[in-house]
mmCIF file of C-alpha atoms in Angstrom:
data_model
loop_
_atom_site.group_PDB
_atom_site.id
_atom_site.type_symbol
_atom_site.label_atom_id
_atom_site.label_comp_id
_atom_site.label_asym_id
_atom_site.label_seq_id
_atom_site.Cartn_x
_atom_site.Cartn_y
_atom_site.Cartn_z
ATOM 1 C CA MET H 19 59.130 -14.959 39.071
ATOM 2 C CA SER H 20 56.413 -12.359 38.576
ATOM 3 C CA SER H 21 54.221 -14.750 36.493
ATOM 4 C CA ALA H 22 54.345 -17.288 39.444
ATOM 5 C CA TRP H 23 53.302 -14.544 41.757
ATOM 6 C CA GLU H 24 50.420 -13.571 39.426
ATOM 7 C CA ALA H 25 49.195 -17.146 39.307
ATOM 8 C CA VAL H 26 49.287 -17.429 43.003
ATOM 9 C CA ARG H 27 47.275 -14.142 43.369
ATOM 10 C CA ALA H 28 44.702 -15.336 40.831
ATOM 11 C CA LEU H 29 44.306 -18.687 42.658
ATOM 12 C CA ALA H 30 43.926 -16.911 45.991
ATOM 13 C CA SER H 31 41.387 -14.529 44.508
ATOM 14 C CA GLY H 32 39.285 -17.440 43.287
ATOM 15 C CA PHE H 33 39.413 -19.263 46.541
ATOM 16 C CA ALA H 34 38.387 -16.011 48.402
ATOM 17 C CA THR H 35 35.391 -15.552 46.124
ATOM 18 C CA THR H 36 34.371 -19.212 46.751
ATOM 19 C CA PHE H 37 34.887 -18.689 50.490
ATOM 20 C CA VAL H 38 32.690 -15.498 50.674
ATOM 21 C CA HIS H 39 29.795 -17.309 48.700
ATOM 22 C CA LEU H 40 30.151 -20.376 50.929
ATOM 23 C CA PHE H 41 28.491 -18.522 53.924
ATOM 24 C CA ARG H 42 25.699 -16.652 51.937
ATOM 25 C CA LYS H 43 22.150 -17.763 52.308
ATOM 26 C CA PRO H 44 21.105 -19.683 49.127
ATOM 27 C CA VAL H 45 18.491 -18.054 46.777
ATOM 28 C CA THR H 46 15.772 -20.411 45.897
ATOM 29 C CA GLU H 47 12.944 -19.471 43.358
ATOM 30 C CA GLU H 48 9.770 -21.372 44.042
ATOM 31 C CA TYR H 49 8.709 -21.356 40.420
ATOM 32 C CA PRO H 50 5.253 -22.661 40.213
ATOM 33 C CA GLU H 51 3.986 -20.597 43.227
ATOM 34 C CA LEU H 52 6.002 -17.473 42.523
ATOM 35 C CA LYS H 53 6.449 -16.555 38.873
ATOM 36 C CA ARG H 54 8.802 -13.797 37.833
ATOM 37 C CA THR H 55 7.629 -11.071 35.567
ATOM 38 C CA LEU H 56 8.958 -11.665 32.096
ATOM 39 C CA PRO H 57 10.596 -8.928 29.874
ATOM 40 C CA ALA H 58 8.154 -7.263 27.488
ATOM 41 C CA ARG H 59 9.830 -8.854 24.394
ATOM 42 C CA THR H 60 9.846 -12.443 25.639
ATOM 43 C CA ARG H 61 9.454 -14.931 22.812
ATOM 44 C CA ALA H 62 7.843 -18.289 23.322
ATOM 45 C CA VAL H 63 4.959 -20.279 21.943
ATOM 46 C CA ILE H 64 3.922 -19.447 18.293
ATOM 47 C CA VAL H 65 0.386 -18.830 17.220
ATOM 48 C CA LEU H 66 -1.355 -18.327 13.864
ATOM 49 C CA THR H 67 -3.541 -15.157 13.806
ATOM 50 C CA ARG H 68 -6.506 -14.200 11.609
ATOM 51 C CA ASP H 69 -7.378 -11.239 9.412
ATOM 52 C CA PRO H 70 -9.754 -8.547 10.701
ATOM 53 C CA ASP H 71 -12.555 -10.174 8.561
ATOM 54 C CA GLY H 72 -11.877 -13.603 10.269
ATOM 55 C CA GLY H 73 -9.990 -15.394 7.475
ATOM 56 C CA GLU H 74 -6.675 -17.099 8.036
ATOM 57 C CA ARG H 75 -3.678 -14.983 7.475
ATOM 58 C CA CYS H 76 -1.195 -17.646 6.528
ATOM 59 C CA VAL H 77 -0.802 -17.864 2.658
ATOM 60 C CA ALA H 78 1.672 -20.935 2.915
ATOM 61 C CA CYS H 79 4.513 -19.064 1.288
ATOM 62 C CA TYR H 80 7.008 -21.282 3.053
ATOM 63 C CA LEU H 81 9.203 -18.392 4.128
ATOM 64 C CA CYS H 82 8.956 -19.331 7.799
ATOM 65 C CA SER H 83 9.942 -22.920 7.185
ATOM 66 C CA ALA H 84 12.824 -21.686 4.968
ATOM 67 C CA VAL H 85 14.230 -19.329 7.524
ATOM 68 C CA CYS H 86 13.893 -21.640 10.480
ATOM 69 C CA PRO H 87 17.341 -22.737 11.558
ATOM 70 C CA VAL H 88 16.219 -26.003 13.095
ATOM 71 C CA SER H 89 13.491 -26.923 10.527
ATOM 72 C CA CYS H 90 10.745 -27.355 13.019
ATOM 73 C CA ILE H 91 7.975 -25.733 10.736
ATOM 74 C CA SER H 92 6.315 -27.650 7.857
ATOM 75 C CA MET H 93 3.192 -26.938 5.840
ATOM 76 C CA GLN H 94 1.354 -27.787 2.593
ATOM 77 C CA ALA H 95 -0.122 -25.052 0.381
ATOM 78 C CA ALA H 96 -3.527 -25.126 -1.066
ATOM 79 C CA GLU H 97 -5.891 -22.523 -2.842
ATOM 80 C CA LYS H 98 -9.522 -21.845 -2.193
ATOM 81 C CA GLU H 99 -12.175 -21.250 -4.763
ATOM 82 C CA ASN H 100 -12.020 -17.491 -4.290
ATOM 83 C CA GLY H 101 -8.369 -17.359 -5.092
ATOM 84 C CA ARG H 102 -6.915 -17.114 -1.524
ATOM 85 C CA ARG H 103 -3.913 -19.286 -0.690
ATOM 86 C CA HIS H 104 -3.941 -20.987 2.704
ATOM 87 C CA ALA H 105 -2.119 -23.730 4.522
ATOM 88 C CA ALA H 106 -3.960 -27.114 4.032
ATOM 89 C CA TRP H 107 -1.866 -28.294 7.080
ATOM 90 C CA PHE H 108 0.577 -26.454 9.249
ATOM 91 C CA ARG H 109 2.844 -28.191 11.809
ATOM 92 C CA ILE H 110 5.472 -26.910 14.372
ATOM 93 C CA ASN H 111 7.534 -29.119 16.401
ATOM 94 C CA PHE H 112 8.116 -27.177 19.635
ATOM 95 C CA ALA H 113 10.539 -29.934 20.878
ATOM 96 C CA ARG H 114 12.955 -28.605 18.249
ATOM 97 C CA CYS H 115 11.972 -24.973 18.279
ATOM 98 C CA ILE H 116 14.620 -22.533 19.679
ATOM 99 C CA TYR H 117 12.134 -19.577 19.832
ATOM 100 C CA CYS H 118 14.533 -17.375 17.781
ATOM 101 C CA GLY H 119 11.707 -15.332 16.221
ATOM 102 C CA LEU H 120 13.012 -15.630 12.691
ATOM 103 C CA CYS H 121 9.740 -17.063 11.401
ATOM 104 C CA GLU H 122 7.755 -14.122 12.804
ATOM 105 C CA GLU H 123 10.186 -11.603 11.085
ATOM 106 C CA ALA H 124 10.008 -13.574 7.760
ATOM 107 C CA CYS H 125 6.219 -13.732 7.666
ATOM 108 C CA PRO H 126 4.829 -11.271 5.053
ATOM 109 C CA THR H 127 1.273 -11.581 6.322
ATOM 110 C CA SER H 128 1.833 -11.223 10.091
ATOM 111 C CA ALA H 129 0.288 -14.690 10.553
ATOM 112 C CA ILE H 130 2.972 -16.117 12.786
ATOM 113 C CA GLN H 131 3.433 -14.378 16.035
ATOM 114 C CA LEU H 132 5.278 -15.340 19.145
ATOM 115 C CA THR H 133 3.501 -15.051 22.547
ATOM 116 C CA PRO H 134 5.063 -14.823 25.956
ATOM 117 C CA PHE H 135 3.475 -18.140 27.075
ATOM 118 C CA PHE H 136 6.433 -20.509 27.747
ATOM 119 C CA GLU H 137 5.078 -23.202 29.966
ATOM 120 C CA THR H 138 5.064 -26.144 27.462
ATOM 121 C CA CYS H 139 6.710 -28.888 29.409
ATOM 122 C CA GLU H 140 5.414 -32.333 28.474
ATOM 123 C CA ARG H 141 6.519 -35.923 29.342
ATOM 124 C CA ASP H 142 5.514 -37.221 25.978
ATOM 125 C CA ILE H 143 7.587 -35.492 23.281
ATOM 126 C CA LEU H 144 4.931 -36.054 20.647
ATOM 127 C CA LYS H 145 2.624 -33.750 22.439
ATOM 128 C CA LEU H 146 4.946 -30.836 21.535
ATOM 129 C CA VAL H 147 4.033 -31.274 17.838
ATOM 130 C CA TYR H 148 1.278 -28.722 17.336
ATOM 131 C CA GLU H 149 -0.972 -28.857 14.275
ATOM 132 C CA LYS H 150 -2.761 -25.877 12.613
ATOM 133 C CA GLU H 151 -5.875 -26.357 14.734
ATOM 134 C CA ASP H 152 -3.812 -26.040 17.879
ATOM 135 C CA LEU H 153 -1.992 -22.899 16.693
ATOM 136 C CA LEU H 154 -4.896 -20.943 15.067
ATOM 137 C CA VAL H 155 -6.241 -18.267 17.376
ATOM 138 C CA GLU H 156 -9.488 -16.199 17.061
ATOM 139 C CA HIS H 157 -7.849 -12.740 17.102
ATOM 140 C CA GLN H 158 -5.462 -10.512 15.072
ATOM 141 C CA GLY H 159 -2.555 -10.502 17.464
ATOM 142 C CA LYS H 160 -0.254 -7.427 17.280
ATOM 143 C CA ASP H 161 -1.344 -6.146 13.845
ATOM 144 C CA LYS H 162 -5.084 -5.635 14.376
ATOM 145 C CA GLU H 163 -5.968 -3.908 11.098
ATOM 146 C CA TYR H 164 -3.641 -5.506 8.675
ATOM 147 C CA ASN H 165 -5.148 -7.649 5.913
ATOM 148 C CA PHE H 166 -2.664 -9.077 3.317
ATOM 149 C CA TYR H 167 -5.195 -9.472 0.627
ATOM 150 C CA LYS H 168 -6.201 -5.798 0.702
ATOM 151 C CA TYR H 169 -2.575 -4.831 -0.102
ATOM 152 C CA ALA H 170 -1.226 -7.785 -2.122
ATOM 153 C CA GLY H 171 -2.600 -6.913 -5.549
ATOM 154 C CA VAL H 172 -3.835 -10.549 -5.985
ATOM 155 C CA THR H 173 -7.262 -10.978 -7.561
ATOM 156 C CA THR H 174 -9.507 -12.398 -4.808
ATOM 157 C CA ASP H 175 -12.750 -11.614 -3.127
ATOM 158 C CA ALA H 176 -10.972 -8.704 -1.450
ATOM 159 C CA GLY H 177 -10.690 -6.972 -4.878
ATOM 160 C CA GLY H 178 -9.317 -7.233 -8.317
ATOM 161 C CA LYS H 179 -6.296 -5.751 -10.076
ATOM 162 C CA GLY H 180 -6.064 -2.025 -9.324
ATOM 163 C CA GLU H 181 -8.802 -2.177 -6.590
ATOM 164 C CA HIS H 182 -6.553 -2.809 -3.580
ATOM 165 C CA VAL H 183 -5.254 -0.095 -1.013
ATOM 166 C CA GLN H 184 -2.565 2.140 -2.570
ATOM 167 C CA GLU H 185 -2.525 0.306 -5.843
ATOM 168 C CA ASP H 186 -2.688 2.001 -9.435
ATOM 169 C CA GLU H 187 -4.861 0.710 -12.140
ATOM 170 C CA PRO H 188 -3.025 -1.890 -14.299
ATOM 171 C CA VAL H 189 -1.139 -0.426 -17.341
ATOM 172 C CA ASP H 190 -1.880 -1.736 -20.810
ATOM 173 C CA LEU H 191 1.611 -2.608 -22.106
ATOM 174 C CA ARG H 192 0.533 -2.050 -25.761
ATOM 175 C CA SER H 193 -0.276 1.553 -24.980
ATOM 176 C CA ASN H 194 3.467 2.096 -24.054
ATOM 177 C CA LEU H 195 4.731 0.766 -27.460
ATOM 178 C CA PRO H 196 5.881 3.282 -30.059
#
C-alpha cells in the first residue's frame, strides 16, 4: 500500500511542477542581436598558428588525426629543402568535428589551437570543409614564444645537433667503448 501512495505523491509532485511552470513568463534569447558571453575556456573553430619567425608550426606528425575520435582531420606530410617538415595539405571537416580539443592537446608544436569563434552555420555542408589556407593565421596564438625547431634537436636552419635550446653536444659513441 505504501508503494502505491509513493507513486501517487510522485505523480502529483510532477504535475505540480508542470502547473507552476505553466504560468511563468517564457524566456526567449534573441540570439543574433543579443549574444551571451561565453566561458573563458570555450572551444570552437580550429586554427593553425605560426612560429615567432613566421614559419608554419605544423610538422605533419599525424598525432592530431590519430587522436581525433571522429576522424575529421586529414593531412599529407612533406619536407622542405632546409629540413623542416610541413603539411603539404591539411584539411578539417567541421561538419564532423565535435570540438573536443583532443587535437590541441596532442599537438607537440602548438600548431593547432581552438578559438572561441563558434558561428560556423552553413547551408552547404561542403563549405564546412576547411583547407590549410583557410585555417592558417598570421599570429602565434596562445604560445607566443614557442618555436618547435629550436627545441626539437633536428638539424634545420634553426641549428644543428647540439645547437638547440637546452641541448647537450652529441656524444661520440666510440668514446664510451672500453
